[in-house]
Short mmCIF file of C-alpha atoms in Angstrom, two decimals:
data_model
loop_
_atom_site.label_atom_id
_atom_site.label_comp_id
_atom_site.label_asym_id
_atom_site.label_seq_id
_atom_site.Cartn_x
_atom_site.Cartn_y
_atom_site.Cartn_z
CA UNK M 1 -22.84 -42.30 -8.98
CA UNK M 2 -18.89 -43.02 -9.25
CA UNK M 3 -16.47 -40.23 -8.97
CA UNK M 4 -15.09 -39.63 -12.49
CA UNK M 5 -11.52 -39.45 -12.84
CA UNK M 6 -11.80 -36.11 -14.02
CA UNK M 7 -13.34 -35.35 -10.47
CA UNK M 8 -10.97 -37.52 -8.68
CA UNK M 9 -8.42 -35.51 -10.07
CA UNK M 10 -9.49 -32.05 -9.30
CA UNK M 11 -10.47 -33.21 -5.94
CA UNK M 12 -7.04 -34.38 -5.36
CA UNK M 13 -5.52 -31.12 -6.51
CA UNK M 14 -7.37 -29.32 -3.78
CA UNK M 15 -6.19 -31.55 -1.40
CA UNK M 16 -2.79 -31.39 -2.32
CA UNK M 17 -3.19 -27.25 -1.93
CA UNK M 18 -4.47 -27.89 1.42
CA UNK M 19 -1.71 -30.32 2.29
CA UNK M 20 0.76 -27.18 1.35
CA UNK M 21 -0.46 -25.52 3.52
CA UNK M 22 -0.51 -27.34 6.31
CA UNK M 23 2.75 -28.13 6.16
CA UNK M 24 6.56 -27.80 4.70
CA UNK M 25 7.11 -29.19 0.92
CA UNK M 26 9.30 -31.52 1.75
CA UNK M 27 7.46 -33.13 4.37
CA UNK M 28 4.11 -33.80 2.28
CA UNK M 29 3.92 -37.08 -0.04
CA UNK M 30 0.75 -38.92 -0.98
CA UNK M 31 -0.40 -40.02 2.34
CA UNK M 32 -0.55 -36.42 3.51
CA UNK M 33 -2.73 -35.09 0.26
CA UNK M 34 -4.73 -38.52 0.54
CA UNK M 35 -5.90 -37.39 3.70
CA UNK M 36 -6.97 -33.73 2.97
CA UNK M 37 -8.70 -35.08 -0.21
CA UNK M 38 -9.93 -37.76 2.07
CA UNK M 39 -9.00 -40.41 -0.16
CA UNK M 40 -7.66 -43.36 -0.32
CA UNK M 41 -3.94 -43.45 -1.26
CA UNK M 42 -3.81 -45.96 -3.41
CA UNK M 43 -6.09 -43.58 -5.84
CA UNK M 44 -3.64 -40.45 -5.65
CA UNK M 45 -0.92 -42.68 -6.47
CA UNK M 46 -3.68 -44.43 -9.69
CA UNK M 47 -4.80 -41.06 -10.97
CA UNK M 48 -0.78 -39.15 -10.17
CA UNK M 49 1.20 -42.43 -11.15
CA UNK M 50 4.12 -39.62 -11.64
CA UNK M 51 4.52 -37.33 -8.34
CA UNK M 52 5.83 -34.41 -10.90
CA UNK M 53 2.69 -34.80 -12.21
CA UNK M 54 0.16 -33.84 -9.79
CA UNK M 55 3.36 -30.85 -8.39
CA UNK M 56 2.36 -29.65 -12.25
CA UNK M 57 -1.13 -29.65 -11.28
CA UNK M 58 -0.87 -27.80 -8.22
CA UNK M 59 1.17 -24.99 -9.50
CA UNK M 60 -1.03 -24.78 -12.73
CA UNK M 61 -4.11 -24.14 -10.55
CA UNK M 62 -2.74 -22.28 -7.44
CA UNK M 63 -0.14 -20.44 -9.01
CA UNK M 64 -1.35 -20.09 -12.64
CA UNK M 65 -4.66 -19.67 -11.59
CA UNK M 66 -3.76 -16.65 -9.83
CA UNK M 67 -1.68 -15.09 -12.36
CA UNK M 68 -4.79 -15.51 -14.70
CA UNK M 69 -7.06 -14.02 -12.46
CA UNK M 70 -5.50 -11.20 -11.45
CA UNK M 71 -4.19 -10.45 -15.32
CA UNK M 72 -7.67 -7.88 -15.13
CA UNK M 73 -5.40 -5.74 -13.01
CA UNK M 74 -2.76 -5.31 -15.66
CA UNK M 75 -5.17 -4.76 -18.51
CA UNK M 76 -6.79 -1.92 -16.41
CA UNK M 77 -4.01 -0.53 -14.36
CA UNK M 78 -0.79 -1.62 -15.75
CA UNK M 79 1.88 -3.99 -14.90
CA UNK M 80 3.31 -2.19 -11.72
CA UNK M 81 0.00 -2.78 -10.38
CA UNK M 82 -0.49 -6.24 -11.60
CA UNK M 83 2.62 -7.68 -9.53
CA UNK M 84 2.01 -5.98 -6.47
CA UNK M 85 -1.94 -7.48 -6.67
CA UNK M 86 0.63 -10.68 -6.93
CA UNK M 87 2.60 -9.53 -4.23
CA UNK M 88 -0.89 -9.22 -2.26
CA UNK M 89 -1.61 -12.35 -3.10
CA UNK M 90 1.52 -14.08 -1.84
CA UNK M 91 1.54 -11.89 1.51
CA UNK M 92 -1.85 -13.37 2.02
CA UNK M 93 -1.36 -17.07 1.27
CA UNK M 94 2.58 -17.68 2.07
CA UNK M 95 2.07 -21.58 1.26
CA UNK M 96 2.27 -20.49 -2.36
CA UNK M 97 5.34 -18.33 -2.04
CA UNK M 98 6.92 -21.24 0.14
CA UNK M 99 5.96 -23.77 -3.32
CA UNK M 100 7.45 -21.28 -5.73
CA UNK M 101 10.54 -21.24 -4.02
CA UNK M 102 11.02 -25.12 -2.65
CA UNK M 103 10.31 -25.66 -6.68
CA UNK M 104 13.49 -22.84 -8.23
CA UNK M 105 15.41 -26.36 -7.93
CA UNK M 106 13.54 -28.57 -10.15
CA UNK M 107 13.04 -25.44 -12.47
CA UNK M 108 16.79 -24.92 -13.18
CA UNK M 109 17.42 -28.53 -13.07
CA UNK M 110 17.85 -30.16 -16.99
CA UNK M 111 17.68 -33.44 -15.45
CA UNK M 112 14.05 -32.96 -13.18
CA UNK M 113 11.21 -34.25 -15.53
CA UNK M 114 9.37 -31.44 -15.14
CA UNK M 115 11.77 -28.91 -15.57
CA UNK M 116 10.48 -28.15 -19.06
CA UNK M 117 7.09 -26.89 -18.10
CA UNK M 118 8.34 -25.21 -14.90
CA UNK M 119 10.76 -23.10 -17.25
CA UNK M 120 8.07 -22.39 -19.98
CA UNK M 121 5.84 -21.11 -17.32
CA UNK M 122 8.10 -18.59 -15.61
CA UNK M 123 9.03 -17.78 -19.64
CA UNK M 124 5.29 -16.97 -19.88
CA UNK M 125 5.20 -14.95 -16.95
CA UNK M 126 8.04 -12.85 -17.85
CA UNK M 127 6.88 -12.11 -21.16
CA UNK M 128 3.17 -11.29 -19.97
CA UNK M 129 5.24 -8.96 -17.69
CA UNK M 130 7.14 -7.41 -20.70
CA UNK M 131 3.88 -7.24 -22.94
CA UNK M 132 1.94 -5.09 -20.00
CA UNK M 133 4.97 -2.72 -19.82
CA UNK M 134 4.61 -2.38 -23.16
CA UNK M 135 1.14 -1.31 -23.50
CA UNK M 136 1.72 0.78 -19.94
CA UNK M 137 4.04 3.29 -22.18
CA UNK M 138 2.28 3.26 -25.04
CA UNK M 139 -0.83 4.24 -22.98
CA UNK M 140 1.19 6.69 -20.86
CA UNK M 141 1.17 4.94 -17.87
CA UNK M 142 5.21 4.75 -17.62
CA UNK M 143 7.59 7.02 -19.28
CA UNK M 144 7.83 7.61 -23.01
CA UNK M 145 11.14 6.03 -24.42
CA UNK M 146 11.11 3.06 -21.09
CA UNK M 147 12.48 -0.14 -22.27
CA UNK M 148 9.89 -2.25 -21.39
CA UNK M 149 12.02 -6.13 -20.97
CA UNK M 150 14.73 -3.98 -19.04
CA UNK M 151 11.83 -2.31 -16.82
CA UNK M 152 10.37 -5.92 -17.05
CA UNK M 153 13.60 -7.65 -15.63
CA UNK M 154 13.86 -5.05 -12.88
CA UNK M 155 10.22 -5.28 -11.51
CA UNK M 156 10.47 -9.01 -11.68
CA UNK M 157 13.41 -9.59 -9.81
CA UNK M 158 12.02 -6.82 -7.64
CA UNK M 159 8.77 -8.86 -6.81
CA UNK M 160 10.99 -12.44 -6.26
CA UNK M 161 13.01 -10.59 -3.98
CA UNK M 162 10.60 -9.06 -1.68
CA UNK M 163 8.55 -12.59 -1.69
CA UNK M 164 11.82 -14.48 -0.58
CA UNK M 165 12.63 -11.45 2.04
CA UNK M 166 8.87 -12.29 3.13
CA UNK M 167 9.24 -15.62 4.26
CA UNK M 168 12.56 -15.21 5.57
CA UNK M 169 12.49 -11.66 7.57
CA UNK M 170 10.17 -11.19 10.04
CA UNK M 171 10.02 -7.69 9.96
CA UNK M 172 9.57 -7.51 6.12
CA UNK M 173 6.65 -5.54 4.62
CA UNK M 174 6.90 -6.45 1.08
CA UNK M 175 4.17 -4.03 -0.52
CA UNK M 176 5.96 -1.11 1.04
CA UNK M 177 9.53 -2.07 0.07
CA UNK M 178 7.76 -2.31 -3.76
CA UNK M 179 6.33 0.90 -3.36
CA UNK M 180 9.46 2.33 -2.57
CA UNK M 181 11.86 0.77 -5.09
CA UNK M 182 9.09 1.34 -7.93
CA UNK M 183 8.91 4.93 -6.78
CA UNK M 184 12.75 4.89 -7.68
CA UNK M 185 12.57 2.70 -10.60
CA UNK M 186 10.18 4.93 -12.25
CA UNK M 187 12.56 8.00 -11.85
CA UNK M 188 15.10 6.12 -13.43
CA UNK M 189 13.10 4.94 -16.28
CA UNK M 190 12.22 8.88 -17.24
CA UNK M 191 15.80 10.19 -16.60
CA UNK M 192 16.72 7.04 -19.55
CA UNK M 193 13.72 8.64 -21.66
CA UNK M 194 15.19 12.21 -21.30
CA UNK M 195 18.28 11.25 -22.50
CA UNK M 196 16.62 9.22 -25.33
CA UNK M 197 15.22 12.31 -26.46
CA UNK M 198 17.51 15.03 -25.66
CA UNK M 199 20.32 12.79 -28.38
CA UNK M 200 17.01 12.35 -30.71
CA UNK M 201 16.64 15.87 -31.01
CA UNK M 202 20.28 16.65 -31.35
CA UNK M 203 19.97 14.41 -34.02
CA UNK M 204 17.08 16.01 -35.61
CA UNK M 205 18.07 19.70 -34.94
CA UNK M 206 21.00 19.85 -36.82
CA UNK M 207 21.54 23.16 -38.77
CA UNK M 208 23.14 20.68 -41.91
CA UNK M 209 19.98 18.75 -42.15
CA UNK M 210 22.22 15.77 -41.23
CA UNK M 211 23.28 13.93 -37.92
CA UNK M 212 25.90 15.75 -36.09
CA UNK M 213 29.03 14.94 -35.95
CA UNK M 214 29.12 13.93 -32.14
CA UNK M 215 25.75 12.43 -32.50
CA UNK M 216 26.45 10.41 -35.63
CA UNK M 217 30.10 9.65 -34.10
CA UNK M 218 31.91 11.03 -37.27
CA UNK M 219 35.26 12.60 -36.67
CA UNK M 220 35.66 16.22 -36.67
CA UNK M 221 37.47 17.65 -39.62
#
């Protein structure tokens, strides 16, 4: 029986992962993911007439995939936990981190024709981030009064750092350095609460019934 397109597709996919692996970004093309699909060119060029196309495809499964997979983590365990699963992930199969990064150029690029997908994706992402911070304070997981798109922004750039450091130091250990700088992070994020609710209650507590005057910023008479 004939190999639906369908099929052809995902098998090409696969082979285009494997291809990734194997070697640099730059370097592979359709003869190279021809050969791990093992087959013929001329049908990853018929089924991918666009190469952006079948890049899409990669990162949707390999990289998407992933995220979706492991999203389990930050419904049970928060979303500190969630990116350094991701982190895990990445330390484990550096052919993805290498993709991410070779593609940052074709994401910030207007003029790359896939730039709009790569840009709602990492959109996504972030905000999947934000919405598991989010629910982490609400359940108690991270401090009471935590922004959760500043914490969001921080633990982000934290866990793109640490996967560039990986491929580019060889003494990097990028699940300890998180530990570490989340350790910190989190101190910061409950020192901002305090101070959230030491003004709320000066607010509150004042013997007029109404805001202070150096809380509401009046001038004293």
């Amino acid at each position: 029986m004939p190999e639906s397109d369908a099929d052809l597709r995902a098998r090409i996919v696969t082979g285009a992962i494997e291809a990734y692996r194997a070697s640099d970004f730059h370097t592979v093309g359709p003869a190279e993911v021809a050969a791990h699909a093992e087959v013929p060119e001329a049908e990853v060029r018929r089924v991918y007439p666009l190469w952006e196309l079948l890049v899409v495809a990669v990162m949707d499964r390999w990289n998407n995939g992933s995220r979706r997979a492991l999203w389990v983590v930050a419904e049970r365990s928060g979303a500190v936990a969630y990116l350094r699963a991701r982190l895990e992930v990445g330390r484990d199969d550096p052919a993805l981190v290498r993709l991410r990064v070779a593609l940052l150029s074709a994401a910030s690029s207007p003029d790359h024709p896939a730039a709009g997908w790569f840009r709602g994706q990492y959109t996504r992402s972030f905000e999947d981030v934000t919405l598991a911070l989010v629910r982490d304070v609400v359940a108690g997981r991270e401090p009471r009064g935590t922004s959760p798109r500043h914490a969001a922004e921080q633990l982000v750039a934290l866990y793109e750092g640490l996967q560039l450091q990986s491929l580019l130091r060889d003494d990097a250990d990028p699940l300890a350095g998180f530990d570490r700088a989340v350790a910190r992070m989190r101190v910061g994020w409950a020192s901002a609460a305090a101070t959230v609710c030491a003004v709320t209650g000066l607010v509150v507590s004042s013997p007029s019934g109404r805001p202070s005057d150096a809380a509401s910023g009046a001038t004293p008479r």
